[in-house]
Amino acid sequence: MSQVDGENVYTCITCSVAFLTAPEQRDHFRSDLHRYNMKRRVANLAPVSAAVFNAKILERRAAMESSEKATQEDTGRCQVCRKNFSSENAYRNHMQSRKHREMVQKQGKMPPSAPKSEALNNMQAVRKALPEENEEEEEELDEEAAMERAIERKLAKARRIDPATECMFCSESQSSLEASVRHMQHVHGFFVPERKYLTDMAGLLRYLADKVSVGNMCLWCSGRGRGFHDVHAVQKHMMDKSHCKVAYDTQEDQLELSDFYDFRSSYADYKKADWEEVSETSDDEDGEAVWEEVSDDESDDIPQDNGIRYGDSELELVLPSGARLGHRSLQRYYRQSLWQTPASQQAPASATNGRALAHRIIGHAQRPVVTARGGQEMVVRNRGEAKEAMRHVREVRDAQRRELFKTKVAFRHNHQKHYRDPLLQ
């Protein structure tokens, strides 16, 4: 708002016009002239007046009408099908339709395309498919080669940790492999799972060290967490999170380290003499060593009689000592602690027990019955218990009534009228 000759006027800086009232100014802001001048202002052009803008609109409408007439004269009629169309889009759709092409072929103005035989189509399909298969095989080979080159570059650039002379977690120098294992165990809490079945301690530690130094991978997260950019970040993560341990919980983690273990000694029917190396040159063309399991009685299907038998099902084994071993899939049931009455405390079934049970039932039937409010009946041992029970029922009902009253009050007060400032709407 500005003052001209002592009067307040409303102006539009973009269009360089003034208005006497605010409604006129607001109507101008919603007009096409104001939008057009705003676009010109963005393009660093001078605004135009209302007369010039109206003249441009009239010129544009005249040009559009003339172009529409020319289009209708040119494409408004199909001479072949003898049809008229009111728009250019309808005419184009008709020209691309199947009926129009059939009419053109019938009149001989468009020669039909020569059909191709099925054999020719099949040959072309085979010729196209063969290069695609070759290309896919080449792409797979290229990916494998690229992966191998990337691994080689990673091994060449990475500083590999030697577990025999260096700690995997703090890079502290050690004198031997045993000293390194002892240091990692006492300082970092590192331990080797299933150590009594471990056959290659040095190989396992080298693999774990390469996993940390080359793969930049946490031993406990084992690729399931976030990635790390160097070995120092991995070591810091393992020490901060207390992840200085080997992941050995899932079957996938156990299979990853299975090459360094030998669990055959844990089998019940295992004997070292039962495993013999047999070289069969006639059956094996490559001459590789074939391992064959040979039992004492020349039969692999009949297990040895060691006193172990199945229990109630194949998921339970009974040892010679009488102990029962259950399958791990049922561990949730074995962990349950169910209350059982000792056999010494259980009274044997007799006529005396039967009479006592009958007396208890008769006594329960002879107990007084007290009727509370609402027709509710309660069986009690005496009148005092009846009064206490009715008092408890009354207290519960009173509490329910109070809560219901509070809820009703809250509903009423939540819907009451309140003051609203009209300037903030």
Coordinates of N, CA and C in Angstrom, one line a residue, residues 131-355:
P131 N 23.7 -66.8 -30.2 CA 24.6 -65.7 -29.7 C 24.3 -65.2 -28.3
E132 N 23.0 -65.2 -28.0 CA 22.6 -64.8 -26.6 C 23.2 -65.7 -25.6
E133 N 23.1 -67.1 -25.8 CA 23.7 -68.0 -24.9 C 25.2 -67.9 -24.8
N134 N 25.8 -67.7 -25.9 CA 27.3 -67.5 -25.9 C 27.6 -66.2 -25.1
E135 N 26.8 -65.2 -25.4 CA 27.1 -63.9 -24.7 C 26.9 -64.1 -23.1
E136 N 25.9 -64.9 -22.7 CA 25.7 -65.1 -21.3 C 26.8 -65.9 -20.7
E137 N 27.3 -66.9 -21.4 CA 28.5 -67.7 -20.9 C 29.7 -66.8 -20.8
E138 N 29.9 -66.0 -21.8 CA 31.0 -65.1 -21.8 C 30.9 -64.1 -20.7
E139 N 29.7 -63.6 -20.4 CA 29.5 -62.6 -19.3 C 29.8 -63.3 -18.0
E140 N 29.4 -64.6 -17.8 CA 29.7 -65.3 -16.5 C 31.2 -65.5 -16.4
L141 N 31.8 -65.9 -17.5 CA 33.3 -66.0 -17.4 C 34.0 -64.7 -17.0
D142 N 33.5 -63.7 -17.7 CA 34.1 -62.4 -17.4 C 33.9 -61.9 -15.9
E143 N 32.7 -62.2 -15.4 CA 32.4 -61.9 -14.0 C 33.3 -62.7 -13.1
E144 N 33.5 -64.0 -13.3 CA 34.4 -64.8 -12.5 C 35.8 -64.3 -12.6
A145 N 36.3 -64.0 -13.8 CA 37.6 -63.5 -14.0 C 37.8 -62.2 -13.2
A146 N 36.8 -61.3 -13.4 CA 36.9 -60.0 -12.7 C 36.9 -60.2 -11.2
M147 N 36.1 -61.2 -10.7 CA 36.1 -61.4 -9.3 C 37.5 -61.9 -8.8
E148 N 38.0 -62.9 -9.5 CA 39.3 -63.4 -9.1 C 40.4 -62.3 -9.2
R149 N 40.4 -61.4 -10.2 CA 41.3 -60.4 -10.2 C 41.2 -59.4 -9.0
A150 N 39.9 -59.2 -8.7 CA 39.6 -58.3 -7.5 C 40.2 -58.9 -6.2
I151 N 40.0 -60.2 -6.1 CA 40.5 -60.9 -4.9 C 42.0 -60.9 -4.9
E152 N 42.6 -61.1 -6.0 CA 44.1 -61.0 -6.1 C 44.6 -59.6 -5.7
R153 N 44.0 -58.6 -6.2 CA 44.4 -57.2 -5.9 C 44.2 -56.9 -4.4
K154 N 43.1 -57.5 -3.8 CA 42.8 -57.3 -2.4 C 43.9 -57.9 -1.6
L155 N 44.3 -59.2 -2.0 CA 45.3 -59.9 -1.2 C 46.7 -59.2 -1.3
A156 N 46.9 -58.6 -2.5 CA 48.2 -57.9 -2.7 C 48.3 -56.6 -1.9
K157 N 47.2 -55.9 -1.8 CA 47.2 -54.6 -1.1 C 47.1 -54.8 0.4
A158 N 46.3 -55.8 0.9 CA 46.0 -55.9 2.3 C 47.3 -56.4 3.1
R159 N 47.4 -55.9 4.3 CA 48.5 -56.3 5.2 C 48.0 -57.5 6.0
R160 N 48.4 -58.7 5.6 CA 47.8 -59.9 6.3 C 48.5 -60.1 7.6
I161 N 47.6 -60.5 8.6 CA 48.0 -60.7 10.0 C 48.5 -62.2 10.1
D162 N 49.7 -62.3 10.7 CA 50.2 -63.7 10.9 C 49.9 -64.0 12.4
P163 N 48.9 -64.9 12.6 CA 48.5 -65.2 14.0 C 49.6 -65.8 14.9
A164 N 50.7 -66.4 14.2 CA 51.8 -66.9 15.0 C 52.7 -65.9 15.6
T165 N 52.7 -64.7 15.1 CA 53.5 -63.6 15.6 C 52.8 -62.3 15.9
E166 N 51.5 -62.3 15.8 CA 50.7 -61.1 16.0 C 49.3 -61.4 16.5
C167 N 48.8 -60.5 17.3 CA 47.4 -60.7 17.8 C 46.4 -60.2 16.8
M168 N 45.3 -60.9 16.6 CA 44.3 -60.5 15.6 C 43.5 -59.3 16.1
F169 N 43.5 -59.0 17.4 CA 42.6 -57.9 17.9 C 43.3 -56.6 18.2
C170 N 44.6 -56.7 18.7 CA 45.3 -55.5 19.1 C 46.6 -55.4 18.3
S171 N 47.0 -56.3 17.5 CA 48.2 -56.2 16.7 C 49.5 -56.2 17.6
E172 N 49.4 -56.8 18.8 CA 50.5 -56.9 19.6 C 51.4 -58.1 19.2
S173 N 52.7 -57.9 19.2 CA 53.6 -58.9 18.7 C 53.7 -60.1 19.7
Q174 N 53.8 -61.3 19.2 CA 53.9 -62.5 20.0 C 55.1 -63.3 19.6
S175 N 55.6 -64.2 20.5 CA 56.8 -65.0 20.1 C 56.4 -66.3 19.4
S176 N 55.2 -66.8 19.6 CA 54.8 -68.1 19.0 C 53.3 -68.2 18.9
L177 N 52.9 -69.2 18.2 CA 51.4 -69.4 18.1 C 50.7 -69.7 19.4
E178 N 51.4 -70.5 20.3 CA 50.8 -70.8 21.6 C 50.7 -69.5 22.4
A179 N 51.8 -68.7 22.4 CA 51.7 -67.4 23.1 C 50.7 -66.5 22.6
S180 N 50.5 -66.5 21.3 CA 49.4 -65.6 20.7 C 48.0 -66.1 21.2
V181 N 47.8 -67.4 21.2 CA 46.5 -67.9 21.6 C 46.3 -67.6 23.1
R182 N 47.4 -67.8 23.9 CA 47.3 -67.5 25.3 C 47.0 -66.0 25.6
H183 N 47.6 -65.2 24.8 CA 47.4 -63.7 24.9 C 45.9 -63.4 24.6
M184 N 45.4 -63.9 23.4 CA 44.1 -63.6 23.0 C 43.0 -64.1 24.0
Q185 N 43.4 -65.2 24.6 CA 42.4 -65.9 25.6 C 42.3 -65.1 26.9
H186 N 43.5 -64.6 27.4 CA 43.5 -63.9 28.7 C 43.1 -62.5 28.6
V187 N 43.6 -61.8 27.5 CA 43.4 -60.4 27.4 C 42.0 -60.0 26.7
H188 N 41.7 -60.8 25.7 CA 40.5 -60.4 24.9 C 39.3 -61.4 25.1
G189 N 39.5 -62.5 25.9 CA 38.5 -63.4 26.1 C 38.2 -64.3 24.9
F190 N 39.2 -64.5 24.0 CA 39.0 -65.3 22.8 C 39.1 -66.8 23.2
F191 N 38.3 -67.6 22.6 CA 38.3 -69.1 22.9 C 38.0 -69.8 21.6
V192 N 38.5 -71.0 21.4 CA 38.3 -71.8 20.2 C 37.2 -72.8 20.6
P193 N 36.1 -72.8 19.8 CA 35.0 -73.8 20.1 C 35.4 -75.2 19.7
E194 N 34.8 -76.2 20.5 CA 35.0 -77.6 20.2 C 36.5 -77.9 20.0
R195 N 37.3 -77.5 21.0 CA 38.8 -77.6 20.8 C 39.3 -79.0 20.8
K196 N 38.6 -79.9 21.5 CA 39.0 -81.3 21.5 C 38.9 -82.0 20.2
Y197 N 38.0 -81.5 19.3 CA 37.8 -82.1 18.0 C 38.6 -81.3 16.9
L198 N 39.4 -80.2 17.3 CA 40.1 -79.4 16.4 C 41.3 -80.2 15.9
T199 N 41.5 -80.2 14.6 CA 42.7 -80.9 14.0 C 43.7 -80.0 13.4
D200 N 43.4 -78.7 13.1 CA 44.3 -77.8 12.5 C 44.2 -76.4 13.1
M201 N 44.8 -76.2 14.3 CA 44.8 -75.0 15.0 C 45.4 -73.8 14.2
A202 N 46.5 -74.1 13.6 CA 47.2 -73.0 12.8 C 46.4 -72.6 11.6
G203 N 45.8 -73.6 10.9 CA 45.0 -73.2 9.8 C 43.8 -72.5 10.1
L204 N 43.1 -72.8 11.3 CA 41.9 -72.1 11.7 C 42.3 -70.6 12.1
L205 N 43.4 -70.4 12.8 CA 43.8 -69.1 13.1 C 44.2 -68.3 11.9
R206 N 44.8 -68.9 10.9 CA 45.2 -68.2 9.7 C 43.9 -67.7 9.0
Y207 N 42.9 -68.6 8.9 CA 41.7 -68.3 8.2 C 41.0 -67.1 8.9
L208 N 40.9 -67.2 10.3 CA 40.3 -66.1 11.0 C 41.1 -64.8 10.9
A209 N 42.4 -64.9 10.8 CA 43.2 -63.7 10.7 C 43.0 -63.0 9.3
D210 N 42.9 -63.9 8.2 CA 42.6 -63.4 6.9 C 41.2 -62.8 6.8
K211 N 40.3 -63.4 7.6 CA 38.9 -62.8 7.6 C 38.9 -61.4 8.2
V212 N 39.8 -61.2 9.1 CA 39.9 -59.8 9.8 C 40.7 -58.9 8.9
S213 N 41.9 -59.3 8.5 CA 42.8 -58.3 7.8 C 42.5 -58.2 6.4
V214 N 42.1 -59.2 5.7 CA 41.8 -59.1 4.2 C 40.4 -58.8 3.9
G215 N 39.5 -59.5 4.6 CA 38.0 -59.3 4.4 C 37.5 -58.2 5.1
N216 N 38.2 -57.6 6.1 CA 37.7 -56.5 7.0 C 36.3 -56.9 7.6
M217 N 36.3 -58.1 8.2 CA 35.0 -58.6 8.7 C 35.1 -59.0 10.2
C218 N 34.1 -58.7 10.9 CA 34.1 -59.0 12.3 C 33.9 -60.5 12.5
L219 N 34.6 -61.2 13.4 CA 34.5 -62.6 13.6 C 33.1 -63.0 14.2
W220 N 32.5 -62.2 15.0 CA 31.2 -62.5 15.6 C 30.1 -62.1 14.7
C221 N 30.1 -60.9 14.1 CA 29.1 -60.5 13.1 C 29.1 -61.3 11.9
S222 N 30.3 -61.7 11.4 CA 30.5 -62.6 10.2 C 29.7 -62.1 9.0
G223 N 29.8 -60.8 8.7 CA 29.2 -60.3 7.5 C 27.7 -59.9 7.7
R224 N 27.2 -60.2 8.9 CA 25.7 -59.8 9.1 C 25.5 -58.4 9.6
G225 N 26.6 -57.7 9.9 CA 26.5 -56.3 10.4 C 27.0 -55.4 9.3
R226 N 27.4 -54.2 9.8 CA 27.8 -53.2 8.9 C 29.3 -53.5 8.4
G227 N 29.6 -52.9 7.2 CA 31.0 -53.1 6.7 C 32.0 -52.2 7.2
F228 N 33.3 -52.5 7.1 CA 34.4 -51.7 7.6 C 35.4 -51.5 6.4
H229 N 36.0 -50.3 6.5 CA 36.9 -49.9 5.4 C 38.3 -50.4 5.6
D230 N 38.8 -50.7 6.8 CA 40.1 -51.2 7.0 C 40.2 -52.1 8.2
V231 N 41.3 -52.7 8.5 CA 41.5 -53.6 9.5 C 41.4 -52.9 10.9
H232 N 41.9 -51.7 11.0 CA 41.8 -51.0 12.3 C 40.4 -50.7 12.7
A233 N 39.5 -50.4 11.8 CA 38.1 -50.3 12.1 C 37.5 -51.6 12.6
V234 N 37.9 -52.7 12.0 CA 37.4 -54.0 12.5 C 37.9 -54.3 13.9
Q235 N 39.1 -54.1 14.1 CA 39.7 -54.4 15.4 C 39.0 -53.5 16.5
K236 N 38.8 -52.2 16.2 CA 38.2 -51.3 17.2 C 36.8 -51.8 17.5
H237 N 36.1 -52.2 16.4 CA 34.7 -52.6 16.6 C 34.6 -53.9 17.5
M238 N 35.5 -54.9 17.2 CA 35.5 -56.1 18.0 C 35.8 -55.9 19.5
M239 N 36.8 -54.9 19.7 CA 37.2 -54.7 21.1 C 36.1 -53.8 21.8
D240 N 35.5 -52.9 21.1 CA 34.4 -52.1 21.8 C 33.2 -52.9 22.0
K241 N 32.8 -53.7 21.1 CA 31.6 -54.5 21.3 C 31.7 -55.9 21.9
S242 N 33.0 -56.2 22.4 CA 33.3 -57.5 23.0 C 32.9 -58.6 22.0
H243 N 33.3 -58.4 20.7 CA 33.1 -59.4 19.7 C 34.4 -60.2 19.4
C244 N 35.3 -60.3 20.3 CA 36.5 -61.0 20.1 C 36.3 -62.5 20.4
K245 N 35.4 -63.1 19.6 CA 35.0 -64.5 19.7 C 34.5 -65.0 18.3
V246 N 34.5 -66.3 18.2 CA 34.1 -66.9 16.9 C 32.6 -67.2 16.9
A247 N 32.0 -66.8 15.8 CA 30.6 -67.1 15.6 C 30.4 -68.6 15.3
Y248 N 29.8 -69.3 16.3 CA 29.6 -70.8 16.2 C 28.2 -71.3 16.6
D249 N 27.2 -70.4 16.5 CA 25.9 -70.7 17.0 C 25.0 -71.4 15.9
T250 N 25.1 -70.8 14.7 CA 24.2 -71.3 13.7 C 24.9 -72.4 12.9
Q251 N 24.1 -73.2 12.1 CA 24.6 -74.3 11.3 C 25.5 -73.7 10.2
E252 N 25.2 -72.6 9.7 CA 26.0 -71.9 8.6 C 27.4 -71.6 9.2
D253 N 27.5 -71.1 10.4 CA 28.8 -70.8 11.0 C 29.6 -72.0 11.2
Q254 N 28.9 -73.1 11.7 CA 29.6 -74.4 11.9 C 30.2 -75.0 10.7
L255 N 29.4 -74.9 9.6 CA 29.9 -75.5 8.3 C 31.0 -74.7 7.8
E256 N 31.1 -73.4 8.1 CA 32.2 -72.6 7.6 C 33.5 -73.0 8.1
L257 N 33.5 -73.5 9.3 CA 34.8 -73.9 10.0 C 34.9 -75.4 10.1
S258 N 34.1 -76.2 9.3 CA 34.1 -77.6 9.5 C 35.3 -78.3 8.9
D259 N 36.1 -77.6 8.0 CA 37.3 -78.1 7.4 C 38.4 -78.3 8.4
F260 N 38.3 -77.6 9.5 CA 39.4 -77.6 10.5 C 39.0 -78.6 11.7
Y261 N 37.9 -79.3 11.6 CA 37.5 -80.1 12.7 C 37.3 -81.6 12.2
D262 N 37.3 -82.5 13.1 CA 37.1 -83.9 12.8 C 36.3 -84.5 14.0
F263 N 35.0 -84.7 13.8 CA 34.1 -85.1 14.8 C 33.8 -86.7 14.8
R264 N 34.6 -87.4 14.0 CA 34.4 -88.8 13.9 C 34.6 -89.5 15.3
S265 N 35.5 -89.0 16.1 CA 35.7 -89.6 17.4 C 34.6 -89.5 18.3
S266 N 33.6 -88.7 18.0 CA 32.4 -88.5 18.9 C 31.3 -89.5 18.6
Y267 N 31.5 -90.3 17.4 CA 30.5 -91.2 17.1 C 30.6 -92.4 18.0
A268 N 29.4 -93.0 18.3 CA 29.4 -94.1 19.2 C 30.0 -95.4 18.7
D269 N 29.9 -95.6 17.4 CA 30.5 -96.9 16.8 C 31.7 -96.6 16.0
Y270 N 32.5 -95.5 16.4 CA 33.7 -95.2 15.6 C 34.9 -95.9 16.3
K271 N 35.7 -96.4 15.4 CA 37.0 -97.0 15.8 C 38.0 -96.6 14.7
K272 N 39.2 -96.3 15.1 CA 40.2 -95.9 14.2 C 40.6 -97.0 13.2
A273 N 40.5 -98.2 13.6 CA 40.8 -99.3 12.8 C 39.8 -99.6 11.7
D274 N 38.6 -99.0 11.9 CA 37.5 -99.2 11.0 C 37.7 -98.4 9.7
W275 N 38.6 -97.4 9.7 CA 38.8 -96.5 8.5 C 40.1 -96.9 7.8
E276 N 40.0 -97.4 6.6 CA 41.1 -97.8 5.8 C 41.1 -97.1 4.5
E277 N 42.3 -96.8 4.1 CA 42.5 -96.2 2.8 C 42.6 -97.3 1.7
V278 N 41.7 -97.3 0.7 CA 41.7 -98.3 -0.3 C 41.9 -97.6 -1.6
S279 N 42.9 -98.1 -2.4 CA 43.2 -97.6 -3.7 C 42.6 -98.5 -4.7
E280 N 41.6 -98.0 -5.5 CA 41.0 -98.8 -6.5 C 41.3 -98.2 -7.9
T281 N 42.3 -98.8 -8.5 CA 42.8 -98.2 -9.8 C 41.8 -98.6 -10.9
S282 N 41.0 -99.7 -10.8 CA 40.2 -100.1 -11.8 C 38.9 -99.3 -11.9
D283 N 38.4 -98.9 -10.7 CA 37.1 -98.1 -10.7 C 37.4 -96.6 -10.8
D284 N 38.5 -96.2 -10.2 CA 38.8 -94.7 -10.2 C 39.8 -94.4 -11.3
E285 N 39.4 -93.8 -12.3 CA 40.3 -93.5 -13.4 C 41.4 -92.5 -13.1
D286 N 41.1 -91.6 -12.2 CA 42.1 -90.5 -11.8 C 43.1 -91.1 -10.8
G287 N 42.8 -92.2 -10.2 CA 43.8 -92.8 -9.3 C 43.8 -92.1 -7.9
E288 N 42.7 -91.4 -7.6 CA 42.6 -90.8 -6.3 C 42.3 -91.8 -5.2
A289 N 42.7 -91.4 -4.0 CA 42.4 -92.2 -2.8 C 41.0 -92.2 -2.4
V290 N 40.4 -93.4 -2.2 CA 39.0 -93.6 -1.9 C 38.9 -94.1 -0.4
W291 N 38.2 -93.4 0.4 CA 38.0 -93.8 1.8 C 36.8 -94.7 1.9
E292 N 37.0 -95.8 2.6 CA 35.9 -96.7 2.7 C 35.8 -97.1 4.2
E293 N 34.5 -97.1 4.7 CA 34.3 -97.5 6.1 C 34.1 -99.0 6.2
V294 N 34.9 -99.7 7.0 CA 34.8 -101.2 7.1 C 34.6 -101.5 8.6
S295 N 33.5 -102.2 8.9 CA 33.2 -102.6 10.2 C 33.8 -104.0 10.5
D296 N 33.7 -104.4 11.8 CA 34.3 -105.7 12.2 C 33.6 -106.8 11.5
D297 N 32.2 -106.8 11.4 CA 31.5 -107.9 10.9 C 31.2 -107.8 9.4
E298 N 32.0 -106.9 8.7 CA 31.8 -106.7 7.2 C 30.4 -106.2 6.8
S299 N 29.8 -105.5 7.7 CA 28.4 -105.0 7.4 C 28.3 -103.6 7.9
D300 N 27.9 -102.6 7.1 CA 27.7 -101.2 7.5 C 26.3 -101.0 8.0
D301 N 25.4 -101.8 7.6 CA 24.0 -101.6 8.0 C 23.6 -102.0 9.4
I302 N 24.4 -103.0 9.9 CA 24.0 -103.5 11.3 C 24.9 -102.8 12.3
P303 N 24.3 -102.0 13.2 CA 25.1 -101.3 14.2 C 25.6 -102.3 15.2
Q304 N 26.7 -101.9 15.9 CA 27.2 -102.7 17.0 C 26.3 -102.7 18.2
D305 N 26.3 -103.8 19.0 CA 25.5 -103.9 20.1 C 26.2 -103.3 21.3
N306 N 26.0 -102.0 21.5 CA 26.7 -101.3 22.6 C 25.7 -100.9 23.8
G307 N 24.5 -101.5 23.8 CA 23.6 -101.3 24.9 C 22.7 -100.0 24.7
I308 N 22.9 -99.3 23.7 CA 22.1 -98.1 23.4 C 20.9 -98.5 22.6
R309 N 19.7 -98.0 23.0 CA 18.5 -98.3 22.3 C 17.6 -97.1 22.3
Y310 N 16.6 -97.2 21.4 CA 15.6 -96.1 21.3 C 14.7 -96.2 22.5
G311 N 14.2 -95.0 22.8 CA 13.2 -94.9 23.9 C 11.8 -95.1 23.4
D312 N 10.9 -94.2 23.8 CA 9.5 -94.3 23.3 C 9.4 -93.9 21.9
S313 N 10.3 -93.2 21.3 CA 10.3 -92.8 19.9 C 11.8 -92.7 19.4
E314 N 12.0 -92.4 18.2 CA 13.3 -92.3 17.6 C 14.0 -91.0 18.0
L315 N 13.2 -90.1 18.7 CA 13.8 -88.8 19.2 C 14.4 -89.0 20.6
E316 N 14.5 -90.2 21.1 CA 14.9 -90.4 22.5 C 15.8 -91.7 22.5
L317 N 17.0 -91.6 23.1 CA 17.9 -92.7 23.3 C 18.0 -93.0 24.8
V318 N 18.1 -94.3 25.0 CA 18.3 -94.8 26.4 C 19.7 -95.4 26.5
L319 N 20.5 -94.9 27.4 CA 21.9 -95.4 27.6 C 21.8 -96.6 28.5
P320 N 22.9 -97.4 28.5 CA 23.0 -98.6 29.4 C 22.8 -98.2 30.9
S321 N 23.1 -97.0 31.3 CA 22.9 -96.6 32.7 C 21.5 -96.3 33.0
G322 N 20.6 -96.2 32.0 CA 19.2 -95.9 32.2 C 18.9 -94.4 32.0
A323 N 20.0 -93.6 31.7 CA 19.7 -92.2 31.4 C 19.1 -92.1 30.0
R324 N 18.3 -91.1 29.9 CA 17.6 -90.8 28.6 C 18.1 -89.6 27.9
L325 N 18.4 -89.6 26.7 CA 18.9 -88.5 25.9 C 17.8 -88.1 24.9
G326 N 17.4 -86.8 24.9 CA 16.4 -86.4 24.0 C 17.0 -85.6 22.8
H327 N 16.3 -85.5 21.8 CA 16.7 -84.7 20.6 C 16.6 -83.2 20.9
R328 N 17.5 -82.4 20.2 CA 17.5 -81.0 20.5 C 16.3 -80.3 20.0
S329 N 15.5 -80.9 19.1 CA 14.3 -80.2 18.6 C 13.2 -80.2 19.7
L330 N 13.4 -81.0 20.7 CA 12.4 -81.1 21.8 C 12.9 -80.4 23.1
Q331 N 13.9 -79.5 22.9 CA 14.5 -78.9 24.1 C 13.5 -78.0 24.8
R332 N 12.6 -77.4 24.1 CA 11.6 -76.5 24.8 C 10.7 -77.2 25.7
Y333 N 10.5 -78.5 25.4 CA 9.7 -79.3 26.4 C 10.5 -79.8 27.5
Y334 N 11.8 -80.1 27.3 CA 12.6 -80.6 28.4 C 12.9 -79.5 29.4
R335 N 12.8 -78.3 29.0 CA 13.1 -77.2 29.9 C 12.0 -76.9 30.8
Q336 N 10.8 -77.4 30.6 CA 9.6 -77.1 31.4 C 9.8 -77.8 32.7
S337 N 9.4 -77.1 33.8 CA 9.5 -77.6 35.1 C 8.0 -77.9 35.6
L338 N 7.6 -79.1 35.5 CA 6.2 -79.4 35.9 C 6.2 -79.9 37.3
W339 N 5.2 -79.5 38.1 CA 5.1 -79.9 39.5 C 4.5 -81.3 39.5
Q340 N 5.2 -82.1 40.3 CA 4.7 -83.5 40.4 C 4.8 -83.9 41.9
T341 N 3.8 -84.6 42.3 CA 3.7 -85.1 43.7 C 4.6 -86.3 43.8
P342 N 5.5 -86.3 44.8 CA 6.4 -87.5 45.0 C 5.5 -88.8 45.2
A343 N 6.1 -89.9 44.8 CA 5.4 -91.1 45.0 C 5.2 -91.5 46.5
S344 N 6.1 -91.0 47.3 CA 6.0 -91.3 48.8 C 4.8 -90.6 49.4
Q345 N 4.4 -89.4 48.8 CA 3.3 -88.6 49.4 C 2.0 -89.0 48.8
Q346 N 2.0 -89.8 47.8 CA 0.7 -90.2 47.1 C 0.1 -91.3 47.9
A347 N -1.1 -91.1 48.4 CA -1.8 -92.2 49.1 C -2.3 -93.2 48.2
P348 N -2.2 -94.5 48.5 CA -2.7 -95.6 47.6 C -4.2 -95.6 47.6
A349 N -4.7 -95.9 46.4 CA -6.2 -96.0 46.3 C -6.8 -97.1 47.1
S350 N -7.7 -96.8 47.9 CA -8.4 -97.8 48.8 C -9.8 -97.4 49.1
A351 N -10.5 -98.2 49.8 CA -11.9 -97.9 50.1 C -12.0 -96.8 51.1
T352 N -10.9 -96.6 52.0 CA -10.9 -95.5 52.9 C -10.8 -94.2 52.2
N353 N -10.0 -94.1 51.2 CA -9.9 -92.9 50.4 C -11.2 -92.6 49.7
G354 N -11.8 -93.6 49.2 CA -13.1 -93.4 48.6 C -14.2 -92.8 49.5
R355 N -14.2 -93.4 50.8 CA -15.2 -92.8 51.7 C -14.9 -91.4 52.1

